[in-house]
Structure formats: structure tokens, C-alpha cells
Amino acid sequence: MTYGVTRGRKQTPRRNTLPLHLIAWVVGAFVLIPVIYATLGGFKRNSELSTNPFGLPSTWVTGNYTDVLASSSFWLQLWNSTFIAVVTTVLTVGVAALAGFVFARFAFRGREALFTLFTAGLMFPFAVAILPIFVLLRALGLLGDPLGVILVQAAFGLPLTIIILRGFFRSIPGEIEEAAIIDGCSPFGFFWRILLPMAKPAIATVSVLAVVGSWNNFMLPLVVFTEEANWTLPLGIQQFQGQYASDTARILAYLVLAMIPALGFYAVAERHLVGGLTAGATKG
């Protein structure tokens, strides 16, 4: 009898989590199927995309991928996207970390009002601001300059980054800061030598969000860049699609290759992502 009760108790959690597992599989299928379709489509002939859209290629055509890799424009666009994403991430995370530290560990008049002003940036659609941004960048002489894209992306990335980092910094026990001050550590020394190393999960989280956001940005580079030498991968995909409108298989190959760097970065930092998002709510 005892064995039967124990066995029943062990099976109950499995039945309760079954709907969650089914939902996870369904959501995963919606995400993976387009990626698998594009990857396999890049190895097919165009005629086979209509006759065998979801099956394995009858003949693996590697030329679609190798032709893209042999293109100098693809590598130039890859470099432009990487440069802009890295600089945007460093600028966004660096400024947001300092601001989050001040909002979290210092008390001053108007702190909450100023923080609310930052958070209000989350409700400001980028598409609505595109015309004022264009006018401002033209007045500053930043049209056609990667710095114009970097500064705007960093500005729009600051609100969410500050919110995440502030929550993490506030979760650090005050006793740690008091001990550091007793040992002669300045406020900035505490931030640089103690707080930042402890905030690695949160830093990884906001870095992933900044890199992916910059990598996928299409509208801003389209408005800012006028010369092909400055194009990023999203702009290159648009141009490539127009040039090879009838060559769908090669377009799919280009799309897959353009996704690989961002997916690779996400795969490396993924284990910190969830932990960084929840750390502020679970620590201290």
C-alpha cells in the first residue's frame, strides 16, 4: 500500500507539467520550422522549393552558400554589422551600468522621478521618432556615419538596460558595500572592483539584448546610410533579394548565413540570460 501511494505521488507532478511541455514543444516548433526550412532551402534548387518545400534536398546544392561566402559585399556587411553591434553594446551597457549604480545605491532628491523618465522611454515607439532622428542626425552631420546609428541605438537601448541593471544592483546586500567602504574602497572602486564582477549574469543579459537588437535593426541603417560601403546585413539582405529576386534558394542561403553570428553569440551567452533577468528578484 505504501508503495502504491509513493508511486502515485511521483506521477502527479509529471501529469501537472505535461501541458507545459506540450506548450514548449509547440512554441519551439513555431520557432524552429522557419529556420530549418530556410537552412534546407539554401541547399536546394529553386524548382525543388515548390515541389519539395519541407523535405530533404534530392541533391545537396552547396553552391548557394559558397557563392554568398565568396562575395566581398557579404563580408563587408558582416564587418559593419559586427562593428556597430559591438560598439553599441559597449556604449549602452557602460552608460547604463553607471546610471543603474547611481539609481540603485545613491539617494538624492528627484531620483525616482528621473528613473521614471528613463522608463518612459520604453513606451516611445522608434518608428514615431524616425523623422526627428533624421533631422537631428542631419543637423549634426552624422548621416552616412556609423556613429549616427550607434548613438541612436544606444539611446533607445538605455531604458530597458538601466531597469535590469538597477534591479540587480539593488539586490546586492548593503553589508558588502559597508565592508568595502571600511576597507577604504571609494564608491567608484566598489562599483568597478566588486559590483561589476558580481553582476556578470545581468551584464550578459543586457549584452545579448543589445547585440541582437542592433544586429536585426533595419529601419535606422536604412535612413542613415546612403552608401553601400556602410550597409549592414539587413540592408544587404534587402539588396540581395532585389538582385536575385528569382533565385529564392540563394536568398535563403544568404538569410541563414546572416543569422549565424547572432545565433552563435546568443548560444554562448544563453546560460546567463535567464539568470540575469531573474537575479534582481531572487538575490538579497
Short mmCIF file of C-alpha atoms in Angstrom, two decimals:
data_model
loop_
_atom_site.label_atom_id
_atom_site.label_comp_id
_atom_site.label_asym_id
_atom_site.label_seq_id
_atom_site.Cartn_x
_atom_site.Cartn_y
_atom_site.Cartn_z
CA MET A 1 0.00 0.00 0.00
CA THR A 2 2.80 2.40 0.86
CA TYR A 3 4.48 1.63 -2.45
CA GLY A 4 1.30 2.49 -4.35
CA VAL A 5 0.91 5.85 -2.53
CA THR A 6 4.53 6.79 -3.19
CA ARG A 7 4.21 5.81 -6.79
CA GLY A 8 1.07 7.95 -7.17
CA ARG A 9 2.81 10.95 -5.63
CA LYS A 10 5.70 10.65 -8.04
CA GLN A 11 3.45 10.53 -11.06
CA THR A 12 1.32 13.58 -10.12
CA PRO A 13 3.99 16.23 -10.91
CA ARG A 14 4.56 14.63 -14.31
CA ARG A 15 0.87 14.90 -15.19
CA ASN A 16 0.81 18.51 -14.00
CA THR A 17 3.81 19.51 -16.13
CA LEU A 18 2.64 17.71 -19.27
CA PRO A 19 0.64 20.73 -20.60
CA LEU A 20 3.68 22.96 -20.07
CA HIS A 21 5.86 20.55 -22.01
CA LEU A 22 3.33 20.45 -24.84
CA ILE A 23 3.21 24.25 -24.99
CA ALA A 24 7.02 24.40 -25.02
CA TRP A 25 7.16 21.93 -27.91
CA VAL A 26 4.54 23.87 -29.89
CA VAL A 27 6.33 27.19 -29.37
CA GLY A 28 9.66 25.58 -30.22
CA ALA A 29 8.19 24.20 -33.44
CA PHE A 30 6.96 27.63 -34.48
CA VAL A 31 10.49 28.98 -33.94
CA LEU A 32 12.48 26.12 -35.44
CA ILE A 33 10.42 25.25 -38.51
CA PRO A 34 11.18 28.51 -40.40
CA VAL A 35 14.88 28.18 -39.56
CA ILE A 36 15.00 24.55 -40.71
CA TYR A 37 13.04 25.42 -43.85
CA ALA A 38 15.46 28.24 -44.73
CA THR A 39 18.55 26.13 -43.99
CA LEU A 40 17.40 23.20 -46.12
CA GLY A 41 16.05 25.55 -48.79
CA GLY A 42 19.51 27.00 -49.21
CA PHE A 43 20.74 23.57 -50.29
CA LYS A 44 18.00 23.08 -52.91
CA ARG A 45 17.38 24.15 -56.46
CA ASN A 46 14.65 26.73 -56.99
CA SER A 47 12.42 24.22 -58.76
CA GLU A 48 12.61 21.88 -55.77
CA LEU A 49 11.39 24.57 -53.35
CA SER A 50 7.90 24.29 -54.81
CA THR A 51 7.81 20.54 -55.40
CA ASN A 52 9.53 19.52 -52.13
CA PRO A 53 9.39 22.50 -49.75
CA PHE A 54 9.86 20.67 -46.42
CA GLY A 55 11.74 17.52 -47.36
CA LEU A 56 15.46 16.91 -47.61
CA PRO A 57 17.11 18.06 -50.86
CA SER A 58 17.30 15.39 -53.53
CA THR A 59 20.69 16.84 -54.45
CA TRP A 60 22.56 18.97 -51.95
CA VAL A 61 23.46 22.20 -53.75
CA THR A 62 26.27 23.81 -51.74
CA GLY A 63 26.86 26.48 -54.38
CA ASN A 64 24.16 28.71 -52.91
CA TYR A 65 26.14 29.06 -49.70
CA THR A 66 29.61 29.15 -51.23
CA ASP A 67 28.59 31.88 -53.69
CA VAL A 68 27.45 34.06 -50.82
CA LEU A 69 30.62 33.36 -48.84
CA ALA A 70 32.71 34.24 -51.89
CA SER A 71 31.05 37.64 -52.16
CA SER A 72 33.14 40.51 -50.80
CA SER A 73 29.99 42.56 -50.10
CA PHE A 74 28.74 39.93 -47.66
CA TRP A 75 31.92 40.12 -45.59
CA LEU A 76 31.88 43.92 -45.65
CA GLN A 77 28.29 43.96 -44.41
CA LEU A 78 29.19 41.37 -41.78
CA TRP A 79 32.01 43.59 -40.56
CA ASN A 80 29.75 46.67 -40.50
CA SER A 81 27.06 44.83 -38.51
CA THR A 82 29.64 43.42 -36.07
CA PHE A 83 31.35 46.77 -35.53
CA ILE A 84 28.09 48.64 -34.95
CA ALA A 85 26.70 45.92 -32.67
CA VAL A 86 29.85 45.71 -30.53
CA VAL A 87 30.27 49.48 -30.12
CA THR A 88 26.55 49.92 -29.44
CA THR A 89 26.65 47.21 -26.78
CA VAL A 90 29.74 48.59 -25.06
CA LEU A 91 28.30 52.11 -25.02
CA THR A 92 24.83 51.03 -23.91
CA VAL A 93 25.98 48.67 -21.15
CA GLY A 94 28.71 51.04 -19.94
CA VAL A 95 26.44 54.07 -19.56
CA ALA A 96 23.52 52.01 -18.22
CA ALA A 97 25.74 50.33 -15.62
CA LEU A 98 26.87 53.69 -14.24
CA ALA A 99 23.31 55.05 -14.28
CA GLY A 100 21.90 51.88 -12.72
CA PHE A 101 24.53 52.05 -9.97
CA VAL A 102 23.57 55.64 -9.13
CA PHE A 103 19.85 54.89 -9.16
CA ALA A 104 20.32 51.79 -7.01
CA ARG A 105 22.88 52.83 -4.40
CA PHE A 106 22.54 56.61 -4.02
CA ALA A 107 19.65 58.56 -2.50
CA PHE A 108 19.06 62.05 -3.88
CA ARG A 109 16.11 64.32 -4.50
CA GLY A 110 14.24 63.53 -7.68
CA ARG A 111 15.79 60.08 -8.10
CA GLU A 112 12.51 58.25 -8.66
CA ALA A 113 11.19 60.97 -10.97
CA LEU A 114 14.34 60.78 -13.08
CA PHE A 115 14.18 56.99 -13.15
CA THR A 116 10.55 57.17 -14.24
CA LEU A 117 11.63 59.46 -17.06
CA PHE A 118 14.07 56.80 -18.24
CA THR A 119 11.48 54.05 -18.04
CA ALA A 120 9.07 56.18 -20.08
CA GLY A 121 11.44 55.64 -22.98
CA LEU A 122 10.10 52.07 -23.24
CA MET A 123 6.75 53.49 -24.33
CA PHE A 124 8.21 55.68 -27.09
CA PRO A 125 7.98 53.85 -30.44
CA PHE A 126 11.07 54.07 -32.60
CA ALA A 127 9.02 54.40 -35.79
CA VAL A 128 7.38 57.59 -34.47
CA ALA A 129 10.78 59.16 -33.76
CA ILE A 130 12.40 58.32 -37.09
CA LEU A 131 11.71 61.72 -38.70
CA PRO A 132 13.03 63.82 -35.76
CA ILE A 133 16.03 61.49 -35.56
CA PHE A 134 16.75 62.01 -39.26
CA VAL A 135 16.55 65.81 -38.88
CA LEU A 136 18.78 65.73 -35.78
CA LEU A 137 21.41 63.50 -37.41
CA ARG A 138 21.45 65.69 -40.50
CA ALA A 139 21.98 68.78 -38.34
CA LEU A 140 24.85 67.05 -36.53
CA GLY A 141 26.41 65.81 -39.79
CA LEU A 142 26.04 62.16 -38.80
CA LEU A 143 24.10 60.95 -41.85
CA GLY A 144 26.16 58.28 -43.59
CA ASP A 145 28.26 57.83 -40.44
CA PRO A 146 28.13 54.62 -38.35
CA LEU A 147 28.26 56.83 -35.25
CA GLY A 148 24.77 58.08 -36.10
CA VAL A 149 23.39 54.54 -35.90
CA ILE A 150 25.41 53.68 -32.78
CA LEU A 151 24.31 56.71 -30.75
CA VAL A 152 20.63 56.31 -31.60
CA GLN A 153 20.63 52.56 -30.88
CA ALA A 154 22.38 53.17 -27.57
CA ALA A 155 19.85 55.85 -26.62
CA PHE A 156 16.88 53.58 -27.32
CA GLY A 157 18.57 50.65 -25.56
CA LEU A 158 19.28 52.53 -22.33
CA PRO A 159 15.82 52.37 -20.67
CA LEU A 160 15.50 48.58 -20.55
CA THR A 161 19.19 48.13 -19.75
CA ILE A 162 19.02 50.57 -16.83
CA ILE A 163 15.91 48.85 -15.46
CA ILE A 164 17.56 45.43 -15.49
CA LEU A 165 20.89 46.57 -14.02
CA ARG A 166 19.28 48.75 -11.38
CA GLY A 167 17.22 45.81 -10.16
CA PHE A 168 20.34 43.68 -9.90
CA PHE A 169 22.43 46.36 -8.16
CA ARG A 170 19.69 46.97 -5.61
CA SER A 171 19.66 43.27 -4.75
CA ILE A 172 23.29 43.36 -3.57
CA PRO A 173 23.30 43.42 0.26
CA GLY A 174 24.31 46.73 1.81
CA GLU A 175 26.69 44.92 4.16
CA ILE A 176 29.01 44.21 1.23
CA GLU A 177 29.21 47.91 0.39
CA GLU A 178 29.76 48.83 4.04
CA ALA A 179 32.61 46.33 4.33
CA ALA A 180 34.21 47.73 1.17
CA ILE A 181 33.99 51.29 2.49
CA ILE A 182 35.54 50.23 5.80
CA ASP A 183 38.43 48.71 3.84
CA GLY A 184 38.98 52.09 2.18
CA CYS A 185 37.16 51.46 -1.09
CA SER A 186 35.68 54.51 -2.81
CA PRO A 187 32.14 54.39 -4.29
CA PHE A 188 33.53 54.03 -7.80
CA GLY A 189 36.03 51.43 -6.56
CA PHE A 190 33.15 49.43 -5.05
CA PHE A 191 31.30 49.70 -8.37
CA TRP A 192 34.29 48.69 -10.51
CA ARG A 193 36.01 46.08 -8.35
CA ILE A 194 33.10 44.44 -6.52
CA LEU A 195 29.71 45.25 -8.06
CA LEU A 196 30.53 44.69 -11.73
CA PRO A 197 32.14 41.25 -11.19
CA MET A 198 29.07 40.21 -9.20
CA ALA A 199 26.80 41.50 -11.98
CA LYS A 200 28.16 39.25 -14.73
CA PRO A 201 24.81 37.45 -15.29
CA ALA A 202 22.97 40.75 -15.64
CA ILE A 203 25.70 42.20 -17.87
CA ALA A 204 25.50 39.13 -20.10
CA THR A 205 21.72 39.51 -20.31
CA VAL A 206 21.71 43.14 -21.40
CA SER A 207 24.63 42.49 -23.75
CA VAL A 208 22.66 39.77 -25.55
CA LEU A 209 19.66 42.07 -25.87
CA ALA A 210 21.81 44.92 -27.20
CA VAL A 211 23.70 42.78 -29.72
CA VAL A 212 20.59 41.08 -31.10
CA GLY A 213 18.68 44.37 -31.25
CA SER A 214 21.48 46.07 -33.16
CA TRP A 215 22.04 43.08 -35.45
CA ASN A 216 18.40 42.98 -36.52
CA ASN A 217 17.90 46.74 -36.86
CA PHE A 218 16.80 47.60 -40.38
CA MET A 219 14.97 50.93 -40.35
CA LEU A 220 17.68 53.06 -38.73
CA PRO A 221 20.57 51.97 -41.01
CA LEU A 222 18.21 52.39 -43.97
CA VAL A 223 17.61 56.01 -43.01
CA VAL A 224 21.18 56.87 -42.02
CA PHE A 225 23.33 55.10 -44.62
CA THR A 226 23.36 56.30 -48.20
CA GLU A 227 26.48 54.49 -49.44
CA GLU A 228 26.67 50.75 -49.96
CA ALA A 229 30.04 50.58 -48.19
CA ASN A 230 28.29 51.29 -44.87
CA TRP A 231 25.42 48.83 -45.26
CA THR A 232 24.71 46.29 -42.55
CA LEU A 233 23.46 42.75 -43.15
CA PRO A 234 19.71 43.61 -43.01
CA LEU A 235 20.25 46.19 -45.76
CA GLY A 236 22.41 43.73 -47.64
CA ILE A 237 19.63 41.13 -47.50
CA GLN A 238 17.19 43.62 -48.99
CA GLN A 239 19.60 44.49 -51.80
CA PHE A 240 20.46 40.83 -52.37
CA GLN A 241 16.78 39.92 -52.54
CA GLY A 242 16.21 42.58 -55.18
CA GLN A 243 19.21 41.45 -57.19
CA TYR A 244 18.31 37.75 -57.07
CA ALA A 245 14.52 38.02 -56.92
CA SER A 246 14.08 34.83 -58.94
CA ASP A 247 16.76 32.88 -57.07
CA THR A 248 14.92 32.05 -53.86
CA ALA A 249 17.32 29.31 -52.79
CA ARG A 250 20.28 31.68 -52.83
CA ILE A 251 18.30 34.27 -50.87
CA LEU A 252 17.55 31.65 -48.20
CA ALA A 253 21.24 30.79 -48.03
CA TYR A 254 22.07 34.47 -47.52
CA LEU A 255 19.49 34.72 -44.73
CA VAL A 256 20.88 31.69 -42.92
CA LEU A 257 24.46 32.92 -43.10
CA ALA A 258 23.37 36.35 -41.84
CA MET A 259 21.72 34.74 -38.80
CA ILE A 260 24.63 32.54 -37.75
CA PRO A 261 26.80 35.17 -35.93
CA ALA A 262 23.90 36.46 -33.79
CA LEU A 263 22.73 32.91 -33.02
CA GLY A 264 26.27 31.93 -32.11
CA PHE A 265 26.64 34.84 -29.71
CA TYR A 266 23.26 34.04 -28.18
CA ALA A 267 24.23 30.37 -27.76
CA VAL A 268 27.39 31.35 -25.87
CA ALA A 269 25.61 33.79 -23.53
CA GLU A 270 22.28 31.93 -23.25
CA ARG A 271 23.06 30.29 -19.93
CA HIS A 272 23.38 33.74 -18.33
CA LEU A 273 20.26 35.18 -19.95
CA VAL A 274 17.50 33.81 -17.70
CA GLY A 275 19.64 34.08 -14.59
CA GLY A 276 20.37 37.73 -15.33
CA LEU A 277 16.71 38.58 -15.87
CA THR A 278 15.63 36.98 -12.58
CA ALA A 279 18.67 37.76 -10.42
CA GLY A 280 17.30 41.08 -9.20
CA ALA A 281 14.16 39.39 -7.95
CA THR A 282 15.85 36.48 -6.19
CA LYS A 283 19.01 37.84 -4.57
CA GLY A 284 19.44 39.64 -1.27
#
